[in-house]
Amino acid sequence: MAVTDKNILTRLYVVAGFLFLFAAAVLFKLVSIQLIDGEKYQKLALKRTERMFTIEPNRGDLISDDGSLLATSVSRYTIRFDAVTVSDRNFKENIKPLSEALSKLLGKSSSHYQQLLRKAKTNKNRYALVARNLDYSEYMAVKDFPLFNKGPYKGGLIVDQKTVREHPLGKIAERSVGYERVDENGYYTRVGLEGAFGEYLRGVEGKRLKQKIANGQWKPIGLDNIVEPKDGYDVISTIDINIQDIAHHGLLAQLEKYKADHGCVIVMETKTGEVKAISNLGRTPEGKYYERLNYAIGESHEPGSTFKLMSMVAALEDKVIDTSTVFDTEKGTWRIYKNTVRDSKHGGYGKITAAKAFEVSSNTAFAKMIHNNYKDNPERFVNRLMSMGLHKELGLPVKGEGKPVIRYPGDKGWSGISLAWMSHGYEVSLTPLQTLTFYNAIANDGEMVKPRLIKEVKELNTTIQKFSKEVMNPAICSKETAVQMKALLKNVVEQPWGTGHRLYSPNFSMAGKTGTAQKNYVSKDPDKLQYISTFAGYFPADEPKYSCIVVIHEPDRNVGFYGADVSGPVFKSIAQKIYATSPLVDEVDMRDTKDKATERSYQKYYAEAQKKYNKVPNVKGMSGMDAISILENLGLEVEVRGNGSVKRQSISQGTDLKQVKKIVLELS
Amino acid sequence: MRTVFENIKGDKAIWAVVALLALFSFLPVYSASSNLEYVVGTGTTMGHLVKHAMLLILGFGIIYGVHRIPTHFFKGLSLIALPIVLVLLGFTLAQGTTNEGANASRWIQLPLVGIKFQTSNLASVVLMVYVARYLTKIKDKTITFSESILPLWLPVFLVVILILPANLSTAAIIFSMVLMLCFLGGYPIKYLLGIVGSGILCLTLFVLLAKAVPDIFPNRVDTWMSRIENFRNPADTEADYQIEKAKIAIATGGIVGKGAGKSIQKNFLPESYSDFIYAIIIEEYGLIGGFTLMFFYLLLLFRIVVVANGNQTIFGKLLVLGVGLPIVFQALINMAVAVELFPVTGQTLPLISRGGTSSWMTCLAIGIILSASVKEEVKKKSRSKIDDTNPLEVLSGQL
């Protein structure tokens, strides 16, 4: 086989040609990937490597009228331990001190933590739970513990942070503060103030485009967020935590005393409609009470005698009666179409004026008053009630307001006795807040102010929006009527015959109306008969500052059920605590006379201390404390013998400081 | 320094291409270094560049040194080097450095310097020189197959068998390059076909053995099977993941690319600085970069052909082709893997990849080529004299 230059060359061309073809194929494939599949892979690239992240904004604080936090977002930390990343040596060296430190901070025994950590190490657990729900300061402490201070890789510390909503007031006003939850479909469950003002509190989610890098990490693309997150605004509510506290505990005490099913209290500022306190307590099967439902706003029920105010205002406005019109209470019962209206006082009140009928809360007088005057034209009465807005919801931002019911003649359920029954608060239905709003309007001489839970929306210290008084109806009645009714409401408490007289106190004034409504009266079973005890009113009687309503449902009948007995005391205690215990002003003289000797010695010390030394100063005669201070500031070690002022110094004045380390002072 | 430049001999175009490729190699190394730093967490980004520069400088030292050696010296050198290489290969295989549980005993640790050395690269160069020598020796004879078994096929098979368990693709490439060289050198084609047949038979036997007794060569066979299986029938596996990332890199590179260091896929492509470097280069420098790189390799191929053509001796020609064509072939294989024209192998891109010592062996080959390109100048002066005085030549003649 003769190999010549020539045939090598021929074969070489074959091989080189093959390599060129190979190269051409590579380039062809390269271009085809870009042209044909390019779009597909570019999309895939975005899908695999880029993602839009949302940045949760910080939810705003819910703040009370007086600046206390009602709800705020705080960080909570869960500490876990990666036992695999920690070297055996580090683990052995640190497990004891770490366990002891954990035990000291978190309370469980040191051996508990040792066991936990050792078990994690044996099982190669990379996510062992050490502690849950630590607050920030605890978290900072844990971070500095032995082993954990080596960080996530050497120390195996894993920290999961989450933001939770805290209620510094705890269970007080929990329901009114409420919450807001959002499910995966973006549907919000809104409760209480949190829900009502969610739009302000929530803030705006930020958006950040991130790119995947190695180790499953994501790095942000670009300098800016696509959408900047915007923290939620702070909402300042009208709730005053002091009043809230008084209301809460007053209600709780009474509910416990009467073993009632549930109850609520609302305190409202008369002039502005600001709700200062709103407390709702319901009973658990165990007999404990907690903020269960928002009864004050949500529960519409037959108000009973508190409605007599509305009836009387209507009658006075329509001028069908005046306060001195006399009604015969007929021994306490009045038959109307086979039904009987009864007074709570057996035997009735005889012949009484309309004013006294209100003060003693006579059902028969009111039934007659309304029935007799409106029976030919019942629409007139209902129209009057409606003109006062009693059939409309208040339109609160808080979800779940109960619907008021005022029947119109001809409506389903309307009958010949409807007028008589409506007159004292049956066949109508109102929520406690709606009733209170009406009482508040009377206290305001007829101006009906909308109850309000929000005062201001703020971003840090900047006001975003201010909410002020909202008038629903400038005059639900004439001023004369309002003034007349205010006098009657005052008499309910002040006059010895008034149903609320038991609440009377000479120290402070209050006005209001009791109400004791029957519940479940439709069933003939007397055991099922329950009561709703109410007291609605305002204080002080002459210049109303706060309006308040207390409603207690289903008190134990064996203990009592009258509005004045059950609800009245809560009202009284609130009024008393807000007004009767106004703070005392004690003046104490400030004693600011200076002791001359002290002053002199201080001046001497100050003069010495201000001088710059490079030589040992003379401290003889100075007080020991001052001398030590000066010498130590010069960097000397000072030894002291005895008490008092300096008698002798071991190194004399004028020695160069550089040569001196320690000085001994003798005091006497 | 001046004398060094004066002493630079040989094909200037090859020098230029190699220098350009070496310079270009800093770009992907620079790009990869940040990721290496982040993932592996050793060294600094600058450190990787400095290390690469040191390796290249040493590499150029090798080129310079080797290209000063007269071409015919390599005949004898290959004879001396072959047994050493076989021992080294045996040692490498025996030590069995594990790579993620798979038996990837491809490297030996160089003592003192702490650099890993891939012995198969050296073996490849030495074996090609050896084969070129043999083919030159038999150029005028008509040989039978049995005559060529001992001097040609025994060393070839020994080398291939020693590399095969740890690195199938390198073994296959070395084997096919030997076949190519034999083809160029006029070795009878019918014998070559027989060898190919027996080679395939051997491989089959090896695979079957490994399957039957998995403890001998753990995992490696499975890796090959799954890689080839994947190439034929893409499924959602590791290799598929790599190919997908490589394709994403190529697709998002566009015409001009994203710019130096801005590759995104380097974060997800394992071996982004060696096996899949071509995809990363296209992502960063676009089609322009990809085509330019290919152009330089083809230019290298062209110059190798020119040098081979110009060399007056059969040995010179075969030597140049024997050590030169594998460089280009390996480059093409690497690129073909990135564009999914070829199953995933562990081949680096010669002179570009941050391969460390494998680039030295490329430099060795380049040096040999350059030496062969020098020869024609030197030869005119004193060819016969050198022939007579070269003791290695005498040794070569004896065998």
Short mmCIF file of C-alpha atoms in Angstrom, two decimals, chain B residues 37-325:
data_model
loop_
_atom_site.label_atom_id
_atom_site.label_comp_id
_atom_site.label_asym_id
_atom_site.label_seq_id
_atom_site.Cartn_x
_atom_site.Cartn_y
_atom_site.Cartn_z
CA GLU B 37 -18.49 32.44 42.94
CA TYR B 38 -22.16 32.55 43.96
CA VAL B 39 -22.93 28.85 43.71
CA VAL B 40 -19.70 27.24 44.75
CA GLY B 41 -18.70 30.12 46.95
CA THR B 42 -14.97 29.71 46.64
CA GLY B 43 -12.50 32.28 45.47
CA THR B 44 -13.29 35.62 43.95
CA THR B 45 -14.51 36.55 40.51
CA MET B 46 -11.18 38.17 39.79
CA GLY B 47 -9.47 35.02 41.04
CA HIS B 48 -11.11 32.94 38.35
CA LEU B 49 -9.87 35.32 35.67
CA VAL B 50 -6.35 35.31 37.07
CA LYS B 51 -6.32 31.53 37.28
CA HIS B 52 -7.51 31.32 33.70
CA ALA B 53 -4.83 33.76 32.60
CA MET B 54 -2.15 31.72 34.38
CA LEU B 55 -3.33 28.53 32.69
CA LEU B 56 -3.26 30.23 29.29
CA ILE B 57 0.17 31.71 29.79
CA LEU B 58 1.49 28.27 30.73
CA GLY B 59 -0.37 26.90 27.72
CA PHE B 60 1.37 29.34 25.42
CA GLY B 61 4.63 28.35 27.04
CA ILE B 62 3.84 24.78 26.07
CA ILE B 63 3.03 25.81 22.49
CA TYR B 64 6.24 27.77 22.24
CA GLY B 65 8.35 25.02 23.74
CA VAL B 66 6.82 22.24 21.70
CA HIS B 67 6.93 24.08 18.39
CA ARG B 68 10.69 24.42 18.72
CA ILE B 69 11.05 20.63 18.78
CA PRO B 70 11.86 19.23 15.35
CA THR B 71 8.94 17.27 14.01
CA HIS B 72 10.60 13.90 13.63
CA PHE B 73 11.51 13.89 17.32
CA PHE B 74 7.88 13.14 18.03
CA LYS B 75 8.17 9.69 16.52
CA GLY B 76 10.49 8.57 19.24
CA LEU B 77 8.82 10.65 21.93
CA SER B 78 5.51 8.95 21.28
CA LEU B 79 7.18 5.59 21.79
CA ILE B 80 8.50 6.66 25.15
CA ALA B 81 5.35 8.43 26.18
CA LEU B 82 2.86 5.72 25.32
CA PRO B 83 3.74 3.31 28.13
CA ILE B 84 3.80 6.20 30.59
CA VAL B 85 0.38 7.29 29.42
CA LEU B 86 -0.98 3.76 29.81
CA VAL B 87 0.27 3.65 33.38
CA LEU B 88 -1.25 7.04 34.11
CA LEU B 89 -4.57 5.98 32.63
CA GLY B 90 -4.57 2.84 34.68
CA PHE B 91 -3.81 4.84 37.80
CA THR B 92 -6.59 7.32 37.02
CA LEU B 93 -9.15 4.63 36.51
CA ALA B 94 -8.12 2.79 39.63
CA GLN B 95 -8.39 5.77 41.92
CA GLY B 96 -12.04 6.23 40.99
CA THR B 97 -12.78 9.80 41.95
CA THR B 98 -16.49 9.97 42.30
CA ASN B 99 -18.53 12.69 40.71
CA GLU B 100 -21.95 12.90 42.38
CA GLY B 101 -21.97 9.20 42.99
CA ALA B 102 -21.20 8.35 39.40
CA ASN B 103 -17.87 6.81 38.61
CA ALA B 104 -16.12 9.67 36.86
CA SER B 105 -12.52 8.75 37.38
CA ARG B 106 -11.19 11.09 34.77
CA TRP B 107 -8.74 13.15 36.71
CA ILE B 108 -5.64 12.69 38.72
CA GLN B 109 -4.52 15.28 41.18
CA LEU B 110 -1.20 16.77 40.18
CA PRO B 111 1.09 16.72 43.18
CA LEU B 112 2.26 20.04 44.63
CA VAL B 113 0.35 22.43 42.32
CA GLY B 114 -3.10 21.15 43.26
CA ILE B 115 -4.45 21.10 39.73
CA LYS B 116 -6.60 18.31 38.42
CA PHE B 117 -5.25 16.69 35.31
CA GLN B 118 -7.38 14.82 32.80
CA THR B 119 -5.13 12.02 31.58
CA SER B 120 -7.31 11.09 28.62
CA ASN B 121 -6.39 14.37 26.93
CA LEU B 122 -2.69 13.58 27.06
CA ALA B 123 -3.36 10.01 26.00
CA SER B 124 -5.26 11.24 22.99
CA VAL B 125 -2.37 13.38 21.70
CA VAL B 126 0.26 10.73 22.39
CA LEU B 127 -1.79 8.01 20.76
CA MET B 128 -2.40 10.07 17.61
CA VAL B 129 1.32 10.74 17.25
CA TYR B 130 2.00 7.07 17.79
CA VAL B 131 -0.52 6.05 15.14
CA ALA B 132 0.89 8.62 12.70
CA ARG B 133 4.32 7.16 13.26
CA TYR B 134 3.07 3.64 12.64
CA LEU B 135 1.25 4.61 9.46
CA THR B 136 4.35 6.37 8.18
CA LYS B 137 6.38 3.29 8.89
CA ILE B 138 4.12 1.03 6.86
CA LYS B 139 3.55 3.53 4.08
CA ASP B 140 5.31 1.56 1.44
CA LYS B 141 4.40 -1.90 2.61
CA THR B 142 1.37 -4.00 2.01
CA ILE B 143 0.44 -5.32 5.38
CA THR B 144 -1.96 -7.92 6.59
CA PHE B 145 -4.38 -7.28 9.38
CA SER B 146 -2.65 -9.64 11.73
CA GLU B 147 0.63 -7.83 11.21
CA SER B 148 -0.92 -4.57 12.40
CA ILE B 149 -2.61 -5.93 15.49
CA LEU B 150 0.32 -5.80 17.83
CA PRO B 151 1.95 -2.49 16.86
CA LEU B 152 -1.26 -0.56 16.05
CA TRP B 153 -4.46 -1.95 17.51
CA LEU B 154 -3.16 -3.23 20.80
CA PRO B 155 -2.02 0.22 22.01
CA VAL B 156 -5.16 1.80 20.59
CA PHE B 157 -7.46 -0.63 22.35
CA LEU B 158 -5.52 -0.39 25.58
CA VAL B 159 -5.91 3.37 25.64
CA VAL B 160 -9.58 3.25 24.68
CA ILE B 161 -10.45 0.51 27.14
CA LEU B 162 -8.77 2.40 29.97
CA ILE B 163 -10.68 5.58 29.21
CA LEU B 164 -13.99 3.97 28.34
CA PRO B 165 -15.45 3.18 31.77
CA ALA B 166 -15.09 6.70 33.03
CA ASN B 167 -15.56 8.69 29.89
CA LEU B 168 -17.37 7.04 27.03
CA SER B 169 -17.55 10.06 24.78
CA THR B 170 -13.83 10.80 24.95
CA ALA B 171 -13.04 7.14 24.29
CA ALA B 172 -15.38 7.14 21.32
CA ILE B 173 -13.89 10.34 19.95
CA ILE B 174 -10.32 9.06 20.34
CA PHE B 175 -11.30 5.82 18.66
CA SER B 176 -13.00 7.53 15.75
CA MET B 177 -10.06 9.91 15.35
CA VAL B 178 -7.69 6.96 15.17
CA LEU B 179 -9.93 5.42 12.51
CA MET B 180 -9.94 8.72 10.63
CA LEU B 181 -6.17 8.94 10.78
CA CYS B 182 -5.82 5.36 9.58
CA PHE B 183 -8.15 6.20 6.75
CA LEU B 184 -6.03 9.23 5.83
CA GLY B 185 -2.85 7.22 6.19
CA GLY B 186 -3.97 4.66 3.65
CA TYR B 187 -4.64 1.82 6.06
CA PRO B 188 -6.81 -0.69 4.16
CA ILE B 189 -10.46 0.21 4.47
CA LYS B 190 -11.66 -3.36 4.73
CA TYR B 191 -9.58 -3.80 7.88
CA LEU B 192 -10.95 -0.54 9.24
CA LEU B 193 -14.51 -1.81 8.81
CA GLY B 194 -13.54 -4.93 10.66
CA ILE B 195 -12.10 -2.86 13.49
CA VAL B 196 -15.23 -0.70 13.70
CA GLY B 197 -17.29 -3.85 13.89
CA SER B 198 -15.18 -5.33 16.66
CA GLY B 199 -15.16 -1.98 18.46
CA ILE B 200 -18.94 -1.92 18.51
CA LEU B 201 -18.92 -5.52 19.68
CA CYS B 202 -16.57 -4.63 22.54
CA LEU B 203 -18.75 -1.73 23.62
CA THR B 204 -21.84 -3.90 23.58
CA LEU B 205 -20.08 -6.48 25.68
CA PHE B 206 -18.98 -3.82 28.10
CA VAL B 207 -22.47 -2.43 28.48
CA LEU B 208 -23.91 -5.86 28.97
CA LEU B 209 -21.29 -6.66 31.54
CA ALA B 210 -21.93 -3.43 33.37
CA LYS B 211 -25.65 -4.12 33.34
CA ALA B 212 -25.21 -7.65 34.55
CA VAL B 213 -22.74 -6.78 37.26
CA PRO B 214 -23.56 -3.17 38.14
CA ASP B 215 -21.03 -3.02 40.95
CA ILE B 216 -18.03 -2.92 38.65
CA PHE B 217 -18.76 0.44 37.08
CA PRO B 218 -21.45 2.02 39.16
CA ASN B 219 -23.91 4.39 37.58
CA ARG B 220 -21.85 5.48 34.63
CA VAL B 221 -23.53 3.14 32.20
CA ASP B 222 -26.89 4.31 33.37
CA THR B 223 -25.84 7.86 32.66
CA TRP B 224 -24.93 7.02 29.10
CA MET B 225 -28.09 5.08 28.53
CA SER B 226 -30.27 7.82 29.85
CA ARG B 227 -28.43 10.47 27.88
CA ILE B 228 -28.77 8.61 24.63
CA GLU B 229 -32.31 7.61 25.45
CA ASN B 230 -33.03 11.24 26.08
CA PHE B 231 -31.60 12.38 22.84
CA ARG B 232 -33.83 9.99 20.96
CA ASN B 233 -36.90 10.49 23.06
CA PRO B 234 -36.90 13.72 25.02
CA ALA B 235 -38.58 13.45 28.37
CA ASP B 236 -38.50 15.55 31.47
CA THR B 237 -35.11 14.61 32.87
CA GLU B 238 -31.85 16.19 33.83
CA ALA B 239 -30.33 16.06 30.34
CA ASP B 240 -33.55 17.34 28.90
CA TYR B 241 -33.46 20.16 31.38
CA GLN B 242 -29.96 21.06 30.26
CA ILE B 243 -30.90 20.97 26.60
CA GLU B 244 -33.96 23.09 27.23
CA LYS B 245 -31.89 25.68 29.06
CA ALA B 246 -29.31 25.64 26.27
CA LYS B 247 -32.01 26.20 23.69
CA ILE B 248 -33.51 28.99 25.75
CA ALA B 249 -30.07 30.56 25.92
CA ILE B 250 -29.68 30.33 22.16
CA ALA B 251 -33.20 31.57 21.44
CA THR B 252 -32.95 34.56 23.74
CA GLY B 253 -29.51 35.53 22.43
CA GLY B 254 -30.87 36.84 19.13
CA ILE B 255 -28.56 38.32 16.52
CA VAL B 256 -26.30 40.44 18.71
CA GLY B 257 -26.86 38.83 22.09
CA LYS B 258 -27.50 40.24 25.53
CA GLY B 259 -24.00 41.53 26.14
CA ALA B 260 -21.03 40.35 28.11
CA GLY B 261 -21.87 38.78 31.43
CA LYS B 262 -25.60 39.22 31.02
CA SER B 263 -26.48 35.62 30.42
CA ILE B 264 -29.38 34.44 32.51
CA GLN B 265 -29.23 30.76 31.69
CA LYS B 266 -25.71 30.46 33.06
CA ASN B 267 -27.41 30.36 36.42
CA PHE B 268 -29.29 27.20 35.56
CA LEU B 269 -27.05 25.40 33.11
CA PRO B 270 -24.70 23.13 34.95
CA GLU B 271 -21.25 23.23 33.36
CA SER B 272 -22.20 26.50 31.74
CA TYR B 273 -18.51 27.34 31.49
CA SER B 274 -17.47 24.13 29.76
CA ASP B 275 -19.96 21.69 28.26
CA PHE B 276 -22.59 24.26 27.36
CA ILE B 277 -20.37 27.24 26.87
CA TYR B 278 -21.38 27.62 23.25
CA ALA B 279 -25.00 28.23 24.24
CA ILE B 280 -23.91 30.84 26.76
CA ILE B 281 -21.69 32.52 24.17
CA ILE B 282 -24.65 32.79 21.81
CA GLU B 283 -26.85 34.12 24.60
CA GLU B 284 -24.33 36.83 25.36
CA TYR B 285 -22.92 37.57 21.93
CA GLY B 286 -25.72 36.37 19.68
CA LEU B 287 -25.52 34.74 16.29
CA ILE B 288 -22.64 37.05 15.45
CA GLY B 289 -20.57 35.61 18.29
CA GLY B 290 -21.58 32.05 17.44
CA PHE B 291 -20.73 32.40 13.76
CA THR B 292 -17.45 34.18 14.48
CA LEU B 293 -16.35 31.43 16.82
CA MET B 294 -17.27 28.80 14.26
CA PHE B 295 -15.39 30.78 11.63
CA PHE B 296 -12.22 30.68 13.71
CA TYR B 297 -12.43 26.92 14.19
CA LEU B 298 -12.96 26.43 10.46
CA LEU B 299 -10.06 28.78 9.80
CA LEU B 300 -7.99 26.58 12.09
CA LEU B 301 -9.16 23.54 10.13
CA PHE B 302 -8.20 25.27 6.89
CA ARG B 303 -4.76 26.16 8.16
CA ILE B 304 -4.26 22.59 9.44
CA VAL B 305 -5.07 21.34 5.95
CA VAL B 306 -2.68 23.90 4.48
CA VAL B 307 0.11 22.94 6.88
CA ALA B 308 -0.47 19.26 6.22
CA ASN B 309 -0.32 19.98 2.52
CA GLY B 310 2.84 21.97 2.80
CA ASN B 311 4.72 19.46 4.89
CA GLN B 312 7.01 17.34 2.78
CA THR B 313 7.05 14.17 4.86
CA ILE B 314 4.28 11.65 5.19
CA PHE B 315 4.85 11.61 8.96
CA GLY B 316 4.57 15.40 9.11
CA LYS B 317 1.31 15.35 7.20
CA LEU B 318 -0.23 12.58 9.29
CA LEU B 319 1.07 14.12 12.48
CA VAL B 320 -0.53 17.49 11.74
CA LEU B 321 -3.83 15.88 10.81
CA GLY B 322 -3.69 13.42 13.66
CA VAL B 323 -3.35 16.03 16.39
CA GLY B 324 -5.09 18.92 14.56
CA LEU B 325 -8.33 17.43 13.35
#
